[in-house]
PDB file of C-alpha atoms in Angstrom:
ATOM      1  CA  UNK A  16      38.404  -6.269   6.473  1.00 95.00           C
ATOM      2  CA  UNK A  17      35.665  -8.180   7.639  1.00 97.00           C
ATOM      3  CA  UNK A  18      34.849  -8.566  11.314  1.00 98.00           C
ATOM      4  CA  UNK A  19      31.966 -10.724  13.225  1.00 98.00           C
ATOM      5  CA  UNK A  20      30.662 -11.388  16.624  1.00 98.00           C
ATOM      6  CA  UNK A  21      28.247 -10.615  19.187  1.00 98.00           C
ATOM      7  CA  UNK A  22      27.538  -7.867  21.298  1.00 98.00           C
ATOM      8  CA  UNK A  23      25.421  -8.579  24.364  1.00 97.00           C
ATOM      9  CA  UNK A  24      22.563  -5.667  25.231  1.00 97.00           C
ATOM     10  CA  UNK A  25      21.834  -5.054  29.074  1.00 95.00           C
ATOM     11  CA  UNK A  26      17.885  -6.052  29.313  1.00 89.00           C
ATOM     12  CA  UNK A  27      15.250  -4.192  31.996  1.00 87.00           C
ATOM     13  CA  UNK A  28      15.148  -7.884  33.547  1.00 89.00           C
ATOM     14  CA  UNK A  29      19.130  -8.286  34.294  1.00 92.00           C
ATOM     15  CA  UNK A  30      19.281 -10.119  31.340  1.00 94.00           C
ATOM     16  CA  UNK A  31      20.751  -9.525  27.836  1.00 96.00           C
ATOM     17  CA  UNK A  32      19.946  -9.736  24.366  1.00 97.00           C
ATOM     18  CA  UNK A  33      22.760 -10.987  21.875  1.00 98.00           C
ATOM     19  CA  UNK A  34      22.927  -8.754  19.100  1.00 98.00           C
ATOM     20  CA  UNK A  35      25.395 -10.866  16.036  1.00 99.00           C
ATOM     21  CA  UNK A  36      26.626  -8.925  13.558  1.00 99.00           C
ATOM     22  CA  UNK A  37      28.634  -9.027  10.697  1.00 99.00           C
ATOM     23  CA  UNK A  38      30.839  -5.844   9.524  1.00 98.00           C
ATOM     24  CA  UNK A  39      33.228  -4.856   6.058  1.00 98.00           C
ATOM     25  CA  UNK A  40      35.438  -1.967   6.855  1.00 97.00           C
ATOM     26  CA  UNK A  41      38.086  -0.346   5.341  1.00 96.00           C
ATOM     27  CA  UNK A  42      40.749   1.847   6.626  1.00 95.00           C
ATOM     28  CA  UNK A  43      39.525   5.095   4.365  1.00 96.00           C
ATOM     29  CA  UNK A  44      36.572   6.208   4.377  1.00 96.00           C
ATOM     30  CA  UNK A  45      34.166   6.044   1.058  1.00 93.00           C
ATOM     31  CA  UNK A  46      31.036   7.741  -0.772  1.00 94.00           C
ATOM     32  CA  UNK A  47      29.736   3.928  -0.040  1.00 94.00           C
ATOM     33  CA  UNK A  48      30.269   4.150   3.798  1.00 96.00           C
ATOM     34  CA  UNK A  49      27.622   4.382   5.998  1.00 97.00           C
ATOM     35  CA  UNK A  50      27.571   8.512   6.601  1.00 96.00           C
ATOM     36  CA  UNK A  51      30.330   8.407   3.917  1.00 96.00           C
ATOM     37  CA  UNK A  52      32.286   6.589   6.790  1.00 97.00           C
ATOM     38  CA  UNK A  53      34.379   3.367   6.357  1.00 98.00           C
ATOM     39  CA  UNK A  54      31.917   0.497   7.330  1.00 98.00           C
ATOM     40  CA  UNK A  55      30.761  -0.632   3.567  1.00 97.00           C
ATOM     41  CA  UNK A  56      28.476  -3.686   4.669  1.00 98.00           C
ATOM     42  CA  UNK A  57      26.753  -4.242   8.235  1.00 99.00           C
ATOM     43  CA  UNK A  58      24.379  -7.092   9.160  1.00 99.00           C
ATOM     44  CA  UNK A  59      22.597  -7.355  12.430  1.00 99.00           C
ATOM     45  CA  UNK A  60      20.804  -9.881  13.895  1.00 99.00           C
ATOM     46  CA  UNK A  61      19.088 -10.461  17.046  1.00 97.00           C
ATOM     47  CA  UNK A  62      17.249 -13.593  18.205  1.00 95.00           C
ATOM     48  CA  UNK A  63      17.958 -15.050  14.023  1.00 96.00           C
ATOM     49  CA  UNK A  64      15.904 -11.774  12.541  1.00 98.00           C
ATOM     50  CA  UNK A  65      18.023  -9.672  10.784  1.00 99.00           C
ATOM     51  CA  UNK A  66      16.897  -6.146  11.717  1.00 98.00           C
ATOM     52  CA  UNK A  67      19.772  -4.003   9.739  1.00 99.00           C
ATOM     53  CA  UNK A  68      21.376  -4.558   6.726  1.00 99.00           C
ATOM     54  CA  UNK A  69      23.534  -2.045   4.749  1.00 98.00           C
ATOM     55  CA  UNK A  70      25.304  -3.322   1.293  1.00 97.00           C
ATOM     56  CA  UNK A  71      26.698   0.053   0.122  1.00 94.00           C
ATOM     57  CA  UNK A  72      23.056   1.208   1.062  1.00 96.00           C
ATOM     58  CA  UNK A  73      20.234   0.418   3.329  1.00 98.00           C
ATOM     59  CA  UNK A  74      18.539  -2.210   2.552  1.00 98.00           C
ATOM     60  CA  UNK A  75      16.994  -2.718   5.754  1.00 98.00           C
ATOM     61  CA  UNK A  76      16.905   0.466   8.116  1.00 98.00           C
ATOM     62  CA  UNK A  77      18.300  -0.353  11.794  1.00 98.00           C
ATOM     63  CA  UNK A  78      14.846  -1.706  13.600  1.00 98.00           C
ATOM     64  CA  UNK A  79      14.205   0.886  16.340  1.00 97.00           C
ATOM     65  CA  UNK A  80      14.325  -1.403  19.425  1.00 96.00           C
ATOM     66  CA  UNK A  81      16.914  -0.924  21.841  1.00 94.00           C
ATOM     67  CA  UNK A  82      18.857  -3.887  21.302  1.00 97.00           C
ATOM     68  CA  UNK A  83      19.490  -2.903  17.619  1.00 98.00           C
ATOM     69  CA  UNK A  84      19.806   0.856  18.283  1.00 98.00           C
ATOM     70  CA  UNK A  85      22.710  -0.290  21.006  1.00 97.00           C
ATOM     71  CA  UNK A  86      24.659  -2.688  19.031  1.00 98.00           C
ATOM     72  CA  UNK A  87      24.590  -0.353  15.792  1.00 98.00           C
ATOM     73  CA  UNK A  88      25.568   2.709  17.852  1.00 98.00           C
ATOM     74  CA  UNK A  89      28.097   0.454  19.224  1.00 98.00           C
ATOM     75  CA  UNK A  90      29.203  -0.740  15.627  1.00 98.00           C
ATOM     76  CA  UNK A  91      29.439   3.343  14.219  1.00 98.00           C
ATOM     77  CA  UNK A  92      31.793   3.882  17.066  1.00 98.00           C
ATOM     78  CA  UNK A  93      34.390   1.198  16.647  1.00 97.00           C
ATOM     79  CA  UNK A  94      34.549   0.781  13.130  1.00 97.00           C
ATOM     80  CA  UNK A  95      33.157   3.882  11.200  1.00 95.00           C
TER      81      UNK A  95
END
């Protein structure tokens, strides 16, 4: 199943980054899964840069800024 939207990240300013993604699940969980888990294909993109991308592997690592960190740790939790 395939699931989008947008996950807004608290900012130091009282502000928030939007954090889009784009996420293929299944119900089991697979060898392809991200930590053999059931989340097959993740995009994330904040301010139009993508800055994680897994298609049955990484093809871009999660960026380490907070924003991107947040939303993916978010992501793991409701879906893997």
């Amino acid at each position: 199943m395939w699931n989008e939207g947008t996950i807004g990240i608290p900012g130091k300013d009282g502000g928030y980054t939007a954090a889009h993604y784009w996420v293929k699940h299944y119900e089991e969980p697979s060898e392809f899964g991200i930590n053999g888990g059931r989340i097959s294909k993740l995009m994330i993109k904040i301010n139009g840069v993508v800055t994680a991308n897994y298609d049955r592997g990484w093809d871009i690592k999660p960026d380490e800024d907070l924003p991107t960190q947040m939303a993916y740790c978010i992501l793991l939790n409701e879906y893997n």
